[in-house]
Short mmCIF file of C-alpha atoms in Angstrom, two decimals:
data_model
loop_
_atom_site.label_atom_id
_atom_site.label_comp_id
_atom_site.label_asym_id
_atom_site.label_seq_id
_atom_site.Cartn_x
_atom_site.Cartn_y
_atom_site.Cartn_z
CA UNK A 1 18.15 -38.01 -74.62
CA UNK A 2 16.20 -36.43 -77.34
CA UNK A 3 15.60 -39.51 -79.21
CA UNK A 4 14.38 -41.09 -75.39
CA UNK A 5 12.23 -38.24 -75.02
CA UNK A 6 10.30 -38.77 -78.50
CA UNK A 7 10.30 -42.30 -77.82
CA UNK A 8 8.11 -41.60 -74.37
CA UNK A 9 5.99 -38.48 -76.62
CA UNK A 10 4.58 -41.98 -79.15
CA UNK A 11 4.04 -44.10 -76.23
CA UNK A 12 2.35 -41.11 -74.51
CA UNK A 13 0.14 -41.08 -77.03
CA UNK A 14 -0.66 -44.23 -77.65
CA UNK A 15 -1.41 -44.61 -73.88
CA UNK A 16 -3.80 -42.20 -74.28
CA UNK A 17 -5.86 -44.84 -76.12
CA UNK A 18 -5.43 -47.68 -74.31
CA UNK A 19 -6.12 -47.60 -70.63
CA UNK A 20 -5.07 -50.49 -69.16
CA UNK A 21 -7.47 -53.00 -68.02
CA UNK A 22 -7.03 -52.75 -64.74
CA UNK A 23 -7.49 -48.73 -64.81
CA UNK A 24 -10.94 -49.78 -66.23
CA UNK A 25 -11.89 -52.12 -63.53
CA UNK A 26 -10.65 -49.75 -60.43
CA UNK A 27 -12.63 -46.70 -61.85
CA UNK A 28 -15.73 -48.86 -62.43
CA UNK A 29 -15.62 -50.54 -58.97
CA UNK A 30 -14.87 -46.77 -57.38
CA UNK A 31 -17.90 -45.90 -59.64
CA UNK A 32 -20.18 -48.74 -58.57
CA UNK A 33 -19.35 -47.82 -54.72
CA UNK A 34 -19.63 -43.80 -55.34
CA UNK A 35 -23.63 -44.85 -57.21
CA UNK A 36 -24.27 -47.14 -54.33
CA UNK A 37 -23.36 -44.80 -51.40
CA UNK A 38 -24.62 -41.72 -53.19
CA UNK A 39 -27.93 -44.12 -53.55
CA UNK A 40 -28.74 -45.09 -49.88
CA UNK A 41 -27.51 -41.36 -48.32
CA UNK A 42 -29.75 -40.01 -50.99
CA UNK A 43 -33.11 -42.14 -50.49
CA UNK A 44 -32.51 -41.41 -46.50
CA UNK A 45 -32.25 -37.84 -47.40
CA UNK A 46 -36.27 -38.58 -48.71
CA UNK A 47 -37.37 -41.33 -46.54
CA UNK A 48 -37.74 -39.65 -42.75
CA UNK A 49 -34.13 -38.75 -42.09
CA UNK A 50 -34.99 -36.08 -40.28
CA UNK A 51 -38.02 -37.38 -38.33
CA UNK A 52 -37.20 -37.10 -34.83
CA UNK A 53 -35.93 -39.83 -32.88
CA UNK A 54 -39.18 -41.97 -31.42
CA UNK A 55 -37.37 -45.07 -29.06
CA UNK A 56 -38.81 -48.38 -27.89
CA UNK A 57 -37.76 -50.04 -24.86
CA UNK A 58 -37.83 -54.06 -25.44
CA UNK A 59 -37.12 -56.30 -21.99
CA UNK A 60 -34.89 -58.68 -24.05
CA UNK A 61 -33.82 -61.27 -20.81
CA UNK A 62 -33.96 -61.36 -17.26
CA UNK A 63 -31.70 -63.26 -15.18
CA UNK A 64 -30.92 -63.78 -11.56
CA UNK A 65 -26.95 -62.61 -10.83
CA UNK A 66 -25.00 -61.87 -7.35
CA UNK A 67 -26.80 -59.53 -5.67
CA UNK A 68 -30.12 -59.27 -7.62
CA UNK A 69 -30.86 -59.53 -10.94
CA UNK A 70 -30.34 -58.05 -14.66
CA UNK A 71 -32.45 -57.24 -17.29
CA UNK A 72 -31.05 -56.94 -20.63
CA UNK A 73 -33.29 -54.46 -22.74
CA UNK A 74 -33.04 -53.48 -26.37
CA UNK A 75 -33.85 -49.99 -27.10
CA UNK A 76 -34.95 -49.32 -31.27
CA UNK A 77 -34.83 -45.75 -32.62
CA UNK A 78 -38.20 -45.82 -35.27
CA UNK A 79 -37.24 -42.24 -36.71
CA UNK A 80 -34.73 -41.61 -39.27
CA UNK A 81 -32.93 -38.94 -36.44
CA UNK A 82 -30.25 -40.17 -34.28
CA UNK A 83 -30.85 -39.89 -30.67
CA UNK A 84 -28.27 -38.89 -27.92
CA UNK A 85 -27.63 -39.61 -24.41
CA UNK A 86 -30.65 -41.57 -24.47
CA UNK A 87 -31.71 -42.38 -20.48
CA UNK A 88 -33.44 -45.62 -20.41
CA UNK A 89 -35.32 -45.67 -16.99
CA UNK A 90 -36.57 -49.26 -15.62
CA UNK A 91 -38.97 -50.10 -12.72
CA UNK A 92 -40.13 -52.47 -10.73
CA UNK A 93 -42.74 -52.22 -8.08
CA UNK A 94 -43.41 -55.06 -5.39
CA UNK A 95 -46.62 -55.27 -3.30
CA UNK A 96 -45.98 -53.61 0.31
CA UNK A 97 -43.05 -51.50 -0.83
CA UNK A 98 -41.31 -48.90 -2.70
CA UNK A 99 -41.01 -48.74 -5.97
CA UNK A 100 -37.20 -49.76 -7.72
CA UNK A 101 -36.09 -47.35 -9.99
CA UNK A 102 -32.75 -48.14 -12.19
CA UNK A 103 -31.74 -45.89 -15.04
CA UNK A 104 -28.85 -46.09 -17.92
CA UNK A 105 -27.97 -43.67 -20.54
CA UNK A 106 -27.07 -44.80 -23.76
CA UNK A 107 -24.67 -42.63 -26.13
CA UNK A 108 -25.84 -42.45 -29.29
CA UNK A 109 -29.30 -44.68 -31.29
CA UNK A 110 -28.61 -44.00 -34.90
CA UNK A 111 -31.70 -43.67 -36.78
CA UNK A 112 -33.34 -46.88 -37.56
CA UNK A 113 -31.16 -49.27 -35.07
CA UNK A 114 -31.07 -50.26 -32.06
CA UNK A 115 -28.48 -50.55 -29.03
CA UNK A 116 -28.40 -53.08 -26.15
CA UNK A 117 -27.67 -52.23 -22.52
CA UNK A 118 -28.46 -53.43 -19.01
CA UNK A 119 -30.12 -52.61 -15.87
CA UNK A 120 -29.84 -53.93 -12.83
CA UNK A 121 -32.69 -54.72 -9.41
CA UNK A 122 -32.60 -55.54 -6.37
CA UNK A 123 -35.84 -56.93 -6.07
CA UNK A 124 -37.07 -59.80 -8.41
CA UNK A 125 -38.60 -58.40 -11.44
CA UNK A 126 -40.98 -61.16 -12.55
CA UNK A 127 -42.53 -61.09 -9.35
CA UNK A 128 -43.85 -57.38 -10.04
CA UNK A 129 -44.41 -55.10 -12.56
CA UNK A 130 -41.37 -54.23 -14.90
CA UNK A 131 -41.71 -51.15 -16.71
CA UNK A 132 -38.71 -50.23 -19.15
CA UNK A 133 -39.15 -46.80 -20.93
CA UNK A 134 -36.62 -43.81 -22.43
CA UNK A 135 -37.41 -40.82 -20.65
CA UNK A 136 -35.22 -38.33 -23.09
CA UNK A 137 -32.68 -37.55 -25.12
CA UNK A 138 -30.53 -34.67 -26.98
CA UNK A 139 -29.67 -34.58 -30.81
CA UNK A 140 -26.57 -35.01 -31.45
CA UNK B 1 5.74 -43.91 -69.33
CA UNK B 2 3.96 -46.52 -71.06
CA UNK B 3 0.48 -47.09 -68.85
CA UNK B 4 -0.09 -50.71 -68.36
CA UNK B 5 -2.13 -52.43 -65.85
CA UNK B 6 1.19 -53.69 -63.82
CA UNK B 7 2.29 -50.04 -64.13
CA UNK B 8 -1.05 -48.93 -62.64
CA UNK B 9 -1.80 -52.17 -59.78
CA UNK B 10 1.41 -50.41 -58.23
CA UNK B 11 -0.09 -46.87 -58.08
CA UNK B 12 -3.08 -49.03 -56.84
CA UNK B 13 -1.08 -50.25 -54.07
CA UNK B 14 0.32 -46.73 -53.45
CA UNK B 15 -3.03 -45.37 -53.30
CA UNK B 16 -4.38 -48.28 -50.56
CA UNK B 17 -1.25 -47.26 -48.75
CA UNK B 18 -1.80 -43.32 -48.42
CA UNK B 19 -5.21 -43.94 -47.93
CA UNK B 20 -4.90 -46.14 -44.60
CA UNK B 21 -1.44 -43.32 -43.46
CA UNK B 22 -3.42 -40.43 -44.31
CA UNK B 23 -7.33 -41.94 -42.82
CA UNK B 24 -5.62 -43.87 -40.04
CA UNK B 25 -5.89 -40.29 -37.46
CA UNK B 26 -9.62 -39.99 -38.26
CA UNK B 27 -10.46 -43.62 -38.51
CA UNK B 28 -9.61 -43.82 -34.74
CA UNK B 29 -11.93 -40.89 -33.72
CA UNK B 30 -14.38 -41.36 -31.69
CA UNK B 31 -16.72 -38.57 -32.99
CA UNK B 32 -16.28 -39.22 -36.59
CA UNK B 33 -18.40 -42.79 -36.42
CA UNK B 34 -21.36 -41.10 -34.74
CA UNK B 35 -21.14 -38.30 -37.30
CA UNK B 36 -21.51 -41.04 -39.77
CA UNK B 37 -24.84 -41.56 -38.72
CA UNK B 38 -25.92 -38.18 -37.04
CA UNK B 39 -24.54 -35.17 -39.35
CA UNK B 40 -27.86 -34.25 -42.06
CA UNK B 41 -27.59 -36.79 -44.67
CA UNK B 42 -28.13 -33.65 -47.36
CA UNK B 43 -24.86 -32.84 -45.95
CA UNK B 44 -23.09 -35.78 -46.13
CA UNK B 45 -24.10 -35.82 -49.69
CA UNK B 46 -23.03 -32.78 -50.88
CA UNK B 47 -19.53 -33.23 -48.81
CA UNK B 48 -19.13 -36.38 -51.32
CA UNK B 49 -19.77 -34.46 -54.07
CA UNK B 50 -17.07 -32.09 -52.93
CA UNK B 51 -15.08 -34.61 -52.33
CA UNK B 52 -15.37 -35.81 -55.87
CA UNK B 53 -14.78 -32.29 -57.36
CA UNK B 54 -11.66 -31.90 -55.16
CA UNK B 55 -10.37 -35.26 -56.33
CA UNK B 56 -10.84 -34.43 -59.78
CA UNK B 57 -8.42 -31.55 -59.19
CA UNK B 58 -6.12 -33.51 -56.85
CA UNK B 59 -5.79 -35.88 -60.21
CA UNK B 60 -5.03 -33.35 -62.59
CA UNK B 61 -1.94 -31.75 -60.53
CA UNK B 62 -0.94 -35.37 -58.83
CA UNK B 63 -2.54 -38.62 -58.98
CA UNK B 64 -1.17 -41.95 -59.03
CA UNK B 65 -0.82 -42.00 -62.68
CA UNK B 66 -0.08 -38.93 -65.27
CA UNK B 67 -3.26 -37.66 -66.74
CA UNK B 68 -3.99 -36.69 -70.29
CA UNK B 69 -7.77 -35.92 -70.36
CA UNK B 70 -10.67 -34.74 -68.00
CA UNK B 71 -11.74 -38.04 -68.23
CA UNK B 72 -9.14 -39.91 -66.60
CA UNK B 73 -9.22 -37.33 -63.89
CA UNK B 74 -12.57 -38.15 -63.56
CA UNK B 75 -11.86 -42.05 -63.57
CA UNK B 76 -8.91 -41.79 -61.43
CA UNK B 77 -10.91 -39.60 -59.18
CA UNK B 78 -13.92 -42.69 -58.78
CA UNK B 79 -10.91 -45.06 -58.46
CA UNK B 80 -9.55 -42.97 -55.20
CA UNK B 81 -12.83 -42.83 -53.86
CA UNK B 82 -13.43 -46.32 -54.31
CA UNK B 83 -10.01 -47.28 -52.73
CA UNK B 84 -10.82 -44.76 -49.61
CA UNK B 85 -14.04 -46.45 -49.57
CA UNK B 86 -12.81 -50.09 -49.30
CA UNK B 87 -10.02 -48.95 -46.90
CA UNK B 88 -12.45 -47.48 -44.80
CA UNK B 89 -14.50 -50.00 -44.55
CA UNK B 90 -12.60 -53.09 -44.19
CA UNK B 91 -10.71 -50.79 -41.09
CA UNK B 92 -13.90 -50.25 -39.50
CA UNK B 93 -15.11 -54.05 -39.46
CA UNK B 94 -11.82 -54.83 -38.16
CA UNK B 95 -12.00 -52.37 -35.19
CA UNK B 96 -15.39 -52.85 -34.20
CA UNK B 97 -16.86 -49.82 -35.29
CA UNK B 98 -19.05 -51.27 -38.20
CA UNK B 99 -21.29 -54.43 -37.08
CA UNK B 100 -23.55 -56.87 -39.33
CA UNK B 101 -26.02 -55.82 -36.95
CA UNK B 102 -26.09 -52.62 -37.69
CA UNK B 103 -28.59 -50.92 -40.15
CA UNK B 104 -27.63 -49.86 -43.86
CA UNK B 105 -28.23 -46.09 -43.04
CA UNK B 106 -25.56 -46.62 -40.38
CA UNK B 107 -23.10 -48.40 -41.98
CA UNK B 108 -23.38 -46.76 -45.03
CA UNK B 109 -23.32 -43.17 -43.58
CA UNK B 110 -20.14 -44.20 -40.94
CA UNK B 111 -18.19 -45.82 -44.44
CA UNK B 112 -19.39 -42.31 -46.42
CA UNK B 113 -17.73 -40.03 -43.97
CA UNK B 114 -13.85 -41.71 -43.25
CA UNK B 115 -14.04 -42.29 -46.95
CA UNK B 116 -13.62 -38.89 -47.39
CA UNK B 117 -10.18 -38.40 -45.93
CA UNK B 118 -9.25 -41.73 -46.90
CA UNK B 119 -9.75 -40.99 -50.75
CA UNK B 120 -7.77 -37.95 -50.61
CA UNK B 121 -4.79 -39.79 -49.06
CA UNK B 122 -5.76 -41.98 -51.80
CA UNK B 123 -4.93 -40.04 -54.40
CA UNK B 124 -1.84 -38.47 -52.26
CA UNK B 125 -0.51 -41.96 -51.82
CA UNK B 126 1.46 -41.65 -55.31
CA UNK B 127 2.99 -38.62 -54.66
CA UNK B 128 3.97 -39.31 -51.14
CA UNK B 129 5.16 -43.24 -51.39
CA UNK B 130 6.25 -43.17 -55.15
CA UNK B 131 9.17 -42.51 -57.02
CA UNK B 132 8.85 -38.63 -57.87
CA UNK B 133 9.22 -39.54 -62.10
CA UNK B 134 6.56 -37.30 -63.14
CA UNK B 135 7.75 -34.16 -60.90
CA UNK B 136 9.04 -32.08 -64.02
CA UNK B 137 5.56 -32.66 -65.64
CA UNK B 138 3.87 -32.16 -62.57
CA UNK B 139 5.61 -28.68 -61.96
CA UNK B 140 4.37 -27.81 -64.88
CA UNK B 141 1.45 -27.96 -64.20
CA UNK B 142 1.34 -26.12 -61.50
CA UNK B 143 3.15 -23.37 -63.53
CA UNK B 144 0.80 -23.53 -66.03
CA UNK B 145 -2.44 -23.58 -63.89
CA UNK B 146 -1.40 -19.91 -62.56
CA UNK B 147 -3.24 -18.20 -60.08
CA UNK B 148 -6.46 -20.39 -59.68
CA UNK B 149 -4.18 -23.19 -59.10
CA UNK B 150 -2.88 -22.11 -56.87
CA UNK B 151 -5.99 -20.91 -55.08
CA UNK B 152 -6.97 -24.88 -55.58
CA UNK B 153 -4.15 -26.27 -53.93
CA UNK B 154 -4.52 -24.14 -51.25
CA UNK B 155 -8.08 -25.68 -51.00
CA UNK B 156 -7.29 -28.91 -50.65
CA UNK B 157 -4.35 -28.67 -48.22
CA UNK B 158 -6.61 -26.31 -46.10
CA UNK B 159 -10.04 -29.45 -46.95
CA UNK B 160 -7.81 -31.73 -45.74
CA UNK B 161 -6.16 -30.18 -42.24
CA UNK B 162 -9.11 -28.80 -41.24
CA UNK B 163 -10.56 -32.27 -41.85
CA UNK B 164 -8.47 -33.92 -39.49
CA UNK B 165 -9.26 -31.68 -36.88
CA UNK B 166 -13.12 -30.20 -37.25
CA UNK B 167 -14.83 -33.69 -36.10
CA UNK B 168 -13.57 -33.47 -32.99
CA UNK B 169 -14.97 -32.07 -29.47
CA UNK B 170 -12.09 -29.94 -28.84
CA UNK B 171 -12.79 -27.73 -31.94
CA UNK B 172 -15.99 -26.05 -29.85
CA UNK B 173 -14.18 -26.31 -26.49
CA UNK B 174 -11.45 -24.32 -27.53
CA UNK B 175 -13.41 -21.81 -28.98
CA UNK B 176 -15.17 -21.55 -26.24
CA UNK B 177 -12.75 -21.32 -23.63
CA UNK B 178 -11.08 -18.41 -25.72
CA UNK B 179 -11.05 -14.66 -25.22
CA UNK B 180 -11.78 -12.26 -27.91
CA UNK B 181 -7.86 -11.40 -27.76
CA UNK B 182 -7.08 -14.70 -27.80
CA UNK B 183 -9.07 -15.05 -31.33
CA UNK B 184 -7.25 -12.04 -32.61
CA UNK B 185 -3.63 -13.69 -31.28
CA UNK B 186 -4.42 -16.59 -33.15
CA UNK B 187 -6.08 -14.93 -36.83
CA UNK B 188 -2.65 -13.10 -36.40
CA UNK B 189 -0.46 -16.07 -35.67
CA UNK B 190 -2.43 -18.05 -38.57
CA UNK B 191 -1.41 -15.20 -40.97
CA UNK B 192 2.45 -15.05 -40.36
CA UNK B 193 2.77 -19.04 -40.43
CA UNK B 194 1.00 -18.55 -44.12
CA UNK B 195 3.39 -16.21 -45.37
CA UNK B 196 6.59 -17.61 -43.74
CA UNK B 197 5.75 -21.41 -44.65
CA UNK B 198 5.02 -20.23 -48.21
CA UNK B 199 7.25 -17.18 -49.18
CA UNK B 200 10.22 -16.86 -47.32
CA UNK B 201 11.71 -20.34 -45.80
CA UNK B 202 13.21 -22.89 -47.89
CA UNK B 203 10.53 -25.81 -48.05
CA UNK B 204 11.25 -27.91 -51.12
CA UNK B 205 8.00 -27.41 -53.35
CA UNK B 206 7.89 -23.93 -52.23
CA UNK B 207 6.51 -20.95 -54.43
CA UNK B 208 9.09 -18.35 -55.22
CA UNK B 209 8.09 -14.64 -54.74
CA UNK B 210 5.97 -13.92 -58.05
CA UNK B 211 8.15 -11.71 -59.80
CA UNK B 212 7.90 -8.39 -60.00
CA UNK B 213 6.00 -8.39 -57.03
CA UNK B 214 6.50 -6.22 -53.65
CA UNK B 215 6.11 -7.79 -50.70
CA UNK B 216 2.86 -5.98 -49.94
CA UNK B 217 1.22 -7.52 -53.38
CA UNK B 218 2.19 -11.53 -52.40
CA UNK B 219 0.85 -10.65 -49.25
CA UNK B 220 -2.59 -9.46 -50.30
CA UNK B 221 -2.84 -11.44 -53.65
CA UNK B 222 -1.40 -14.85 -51.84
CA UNK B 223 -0.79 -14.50 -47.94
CA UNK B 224 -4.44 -13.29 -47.20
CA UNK B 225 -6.01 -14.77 -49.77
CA UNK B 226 -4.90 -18.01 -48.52
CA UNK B 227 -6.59 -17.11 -45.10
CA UNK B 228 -9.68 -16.13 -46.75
CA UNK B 229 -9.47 -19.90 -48.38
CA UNK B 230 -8.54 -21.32 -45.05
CA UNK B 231 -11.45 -19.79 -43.26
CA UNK B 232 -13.98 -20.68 -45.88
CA UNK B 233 -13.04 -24.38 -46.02
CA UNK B 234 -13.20 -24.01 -41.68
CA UNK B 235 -16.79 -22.74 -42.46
CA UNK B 236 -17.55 -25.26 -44.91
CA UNK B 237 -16.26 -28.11 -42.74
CA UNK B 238 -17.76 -26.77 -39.21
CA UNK B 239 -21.46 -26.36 -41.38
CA UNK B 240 -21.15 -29.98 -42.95
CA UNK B 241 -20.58 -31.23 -39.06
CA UNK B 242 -23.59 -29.04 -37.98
CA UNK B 243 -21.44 -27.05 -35.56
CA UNK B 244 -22.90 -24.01 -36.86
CA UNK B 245 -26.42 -24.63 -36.47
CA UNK B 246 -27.84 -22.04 -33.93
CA UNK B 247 -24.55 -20.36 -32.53
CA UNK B 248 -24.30 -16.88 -32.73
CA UNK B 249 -22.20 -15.25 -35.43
CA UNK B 250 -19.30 -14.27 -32.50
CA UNK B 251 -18.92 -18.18 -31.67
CA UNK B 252 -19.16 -19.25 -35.06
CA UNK B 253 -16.27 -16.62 -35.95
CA UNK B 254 -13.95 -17.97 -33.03
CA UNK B 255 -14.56 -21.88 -34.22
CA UNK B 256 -13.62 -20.31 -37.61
CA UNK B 257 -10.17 -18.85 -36.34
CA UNK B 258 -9.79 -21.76 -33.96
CA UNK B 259 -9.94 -23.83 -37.40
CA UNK B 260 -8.50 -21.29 -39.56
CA UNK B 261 -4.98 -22.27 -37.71
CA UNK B 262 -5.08 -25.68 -39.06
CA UNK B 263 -6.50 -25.08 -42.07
CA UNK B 264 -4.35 -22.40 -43.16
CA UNK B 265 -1.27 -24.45 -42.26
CA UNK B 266 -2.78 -26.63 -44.66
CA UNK B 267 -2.88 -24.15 -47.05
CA UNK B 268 0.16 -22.94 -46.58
CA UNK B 269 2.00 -26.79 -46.96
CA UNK B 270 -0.01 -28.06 -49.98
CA UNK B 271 2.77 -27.60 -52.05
CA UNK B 272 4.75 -30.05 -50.25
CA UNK B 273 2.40 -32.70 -50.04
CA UNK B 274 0.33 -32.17 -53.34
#
C-alpha cells in the first residue's frame, strides 16, 4: 500500500509535466471558442447594440389562396436592439371602397435580422395600393 | 493516476455528458434563446467572465481530471467552456432554435448564454458520471480550503440553481402575485432548508458541525451567510437578465426571495453535487 502510494506520488509528478496531448488540444479549442465568442459579444457591445430597434417592412410574395390572398412580408430590425411584439400592420385600399386593414405581431426581431410572417386580404392586393409597415413594439 | 490522453478523452466524454444532463432543462426554455439575443451584450460578457472565474474554482475542488497547478484549472476551465459551448450549439441546430439564416450577433449571443449552464455541468460531469477515485484528495481539499471554500461552493451551487430558474417568466409572476407575508414565509422557509440540508440531516458530502461551535455560531457564520450568498447570486442573476432595470427596490427584494429559495437550496446541496 505504501509502496503503491509512492509509486502514484512519481507518476504524479511526472504528470505534472506532461499533459497529455489531448488535454492540450481540448483547452486550446475551449480557448479558441471562449476568444471568438468573447470577440463578436464584445465588438456588438461597440458597434450599435444598444441603438434602438428601427424595422423595415419588405412585401416578399403575393399569392392568390382560398378565400383571398397572402402576402408574405419580411420584416429587418436595422438597430443593434431587439424588438418585441412587433405589430406589422398591412393595407390595401381599392377604388370605391373601404380600406383593408390586416395586422400580425411578431415575437421577438433580434437586432440585425429579420423574421418572416404573413398577412392575409380579402381584396386583391395588386390591384390597389399595398402598404406594409410596423406600427410598434416593446423591448424585451 | 498517470494523466494520459485516453485517461483524459474519457473525462472528455464525461464532461459532454453532464453538460447535455445538466443544460438539457435550460436548453428547452423558451425565454433563454431570446435572452440570447436581447439581455445587454455588456452583460452577457461579464456573465462569461464569471462563468470562467467560477469554473476555475469548480476545477480546483472537482474537475474531470485532478489538478496540480492554477494553470490547469485555468485550461481545464477553457476546456469546459468549450465542451458547453459545442454542446450547446450542436443542441440548438438540432432543435431549431439556431438557423443559418440567422445573423452572427444572434447566434453567437443564443450559443453564449446556454453555454453557461452547459459548461458548469461540464465540469460537474466527472464528479457526477465518474468513478469517485479522487474523493479522498478531493475532500481534502475542501478541508483545506476552509472557510472561503466553503463560501465558494456555496456560490456555485446557489450560480447554478438560481440559473435554472431566473430566465424564466414565472420568476416576476410569482413575485408579483406575492404578499409581503408571503415574502417573509418564504426568506424564512429558505433559511431552515439551509441549515437542515447542511447541518443536521445525513446527506453524504455533508459538513459536520464545525467544532467547537454552538449552534447559534454555524448558524450566523454558515446558515445565514449562505442566504446572504444565495441572495446575492439571485441579484446577480435577475441584473444580468435585466429584470431589475426600473423596478422599485420592494419588487426587486421579493424576485430576490422568490429566487433566494432556489438558490439557497443550491447552496445548501453543493456539497453533494460539487
Amino acid at each position: 500500500m505504501n509502496r503503491e502510494h509512492k509509486a502514484g506520488e512519481i507518476q504524479t509528478a511526472k504528470a505534472e509535466q506532461q499533459v497529455p496531448w489531448l488535454e492540450w488540444a481540448a483547452s486550446g479549442i475551449g480557448l479558441f471558442l471562449v476568444l471568438g465568442i468573447f470577440g463578436v459579444i464584445g465588438w456588438q457591445v461597440f458597434n450599435g447594440a444598444t441603438t434602438p430597434p428601427e424595422i423595415i417592412v419588405e412585401v416578399d410574395t403575393v399569392a392568390p389562396v382560398e378565400g383571398g390572398y397572402r402576402v408574405l412580408f419580411l420584416a429587418r430590425n436595422t438597430a443593434g436592439e431587439a424588438a418585441a411584439q412587433v405589430e406589422i400592420e398591412g393595407t390595401v385600399s381599392k377604388a370605391g371602397a373601404d380600406t383593408e386593414t390586416s395586422r400580425v405581431v411578431l415575437d421577438y426581431i433580434p437586432g440585425h435580422s429579420e423574421r418572416q410572417g404573413g398577412l392575409f386580404f380579402t381584396y386583391e392586393p395588386r390591384s390597389g395600393s399595398l402598404a406594409v409597415r410596423a406600427t410598434g413594439f416593446t423591448t424585451p | 493516476m498517470r494523466v494520459t490522453s485516453e485517461r483524459y478523452a474519457i473525462g472528455l466524454a464525461r464532461a459532454f455528458g453532464g453538460a447535455i444532463i445538466f443544460g438539457i432543462p435550460l436548453l428547452m426554455t423558451m425565454e433563454m434563446w431570446s435572452l440570447g439575443f436581447s439581455m445587454g451584450r455588456g452583460r452577457l460578457l461579464f456573465l462569461m467572465i464569471f462563468t470562467l472565474a467560477v469554473l476555475v474554482g469548480l476545477s480546483y475542488f472537482s474537475g474531470f481530471e485532478k489538478t496540480f497547478s492554477l494553470k490547469e484549472d485555468a485550461m481545464d476551465a477553457f476546456a469546459a467552456l468549450g465542451v458547453g459551448v459545442i454542446t450547446s450549439a450542436v443542441l440548438l441546430v438540432v432543435l431549431a432554435v439556431i438557423t443559418f439564416d440567422m445573423s452572427w450577433g444572434d447566434t453567437v449571443g443564443r450559443v453564449a448564454l446556454q453555454s453557461v449552464p452547459a459548461s458548469i455541468g461540464a465540469m460537474l460531469g466527472r464528479k457526477q458520471l465518474g468513478d469517485e477515485q479522487d474523493m479522498d484528495a478531493e475532500e481534502e481539499r475542501k478541508r483545506e480550503a476552509g472557510y472561503g471554500g466553503e463560501l465558494f461552493l456555496m456560490l456555485a451551487g446557489a450560480l447554478f440553481l438560481a440559473f435554472n430558474m431566473a430566465p424564466t417568466e414565472e420568476m416576476i409572476l410569482i413575485a408579483f402575485q406575492m404578499t409581503p407575508w408571503h415574502a417573509l414565509a418564504l426568506g424564512v422557509l429558505s433559511i431552515l432548508l439551509l441549515h437542515v440540508f447542511v447541518y443536521s440531516i445525513g446527506f453524504s458530502g455533508q459538513e459536520g458541525r464545525p467544532e467547537g461551535g454552538s449552534f447559534l455560531s454555524t448558524f450566523l457564520h454558515f446558515t445565514l451567510t449562505g442566504y446572504g450568498v444565495a441572495l446575492l447570486v439571485s441579484l446577480y442573476v435577475l441584473w444580468s437578465f435585466g429584470r431589475t432595470d426600473g423596478v422599485s427596490v420592494a419588487e426587486t427584494a421579493n424576485m430576490l426571495v422568490v429566487l433566494g429559495f432556489p438558490a439557497s437550496l443550491g447552496a445548501a446541496t453543493a456539497r453533494l453535487v460539487v
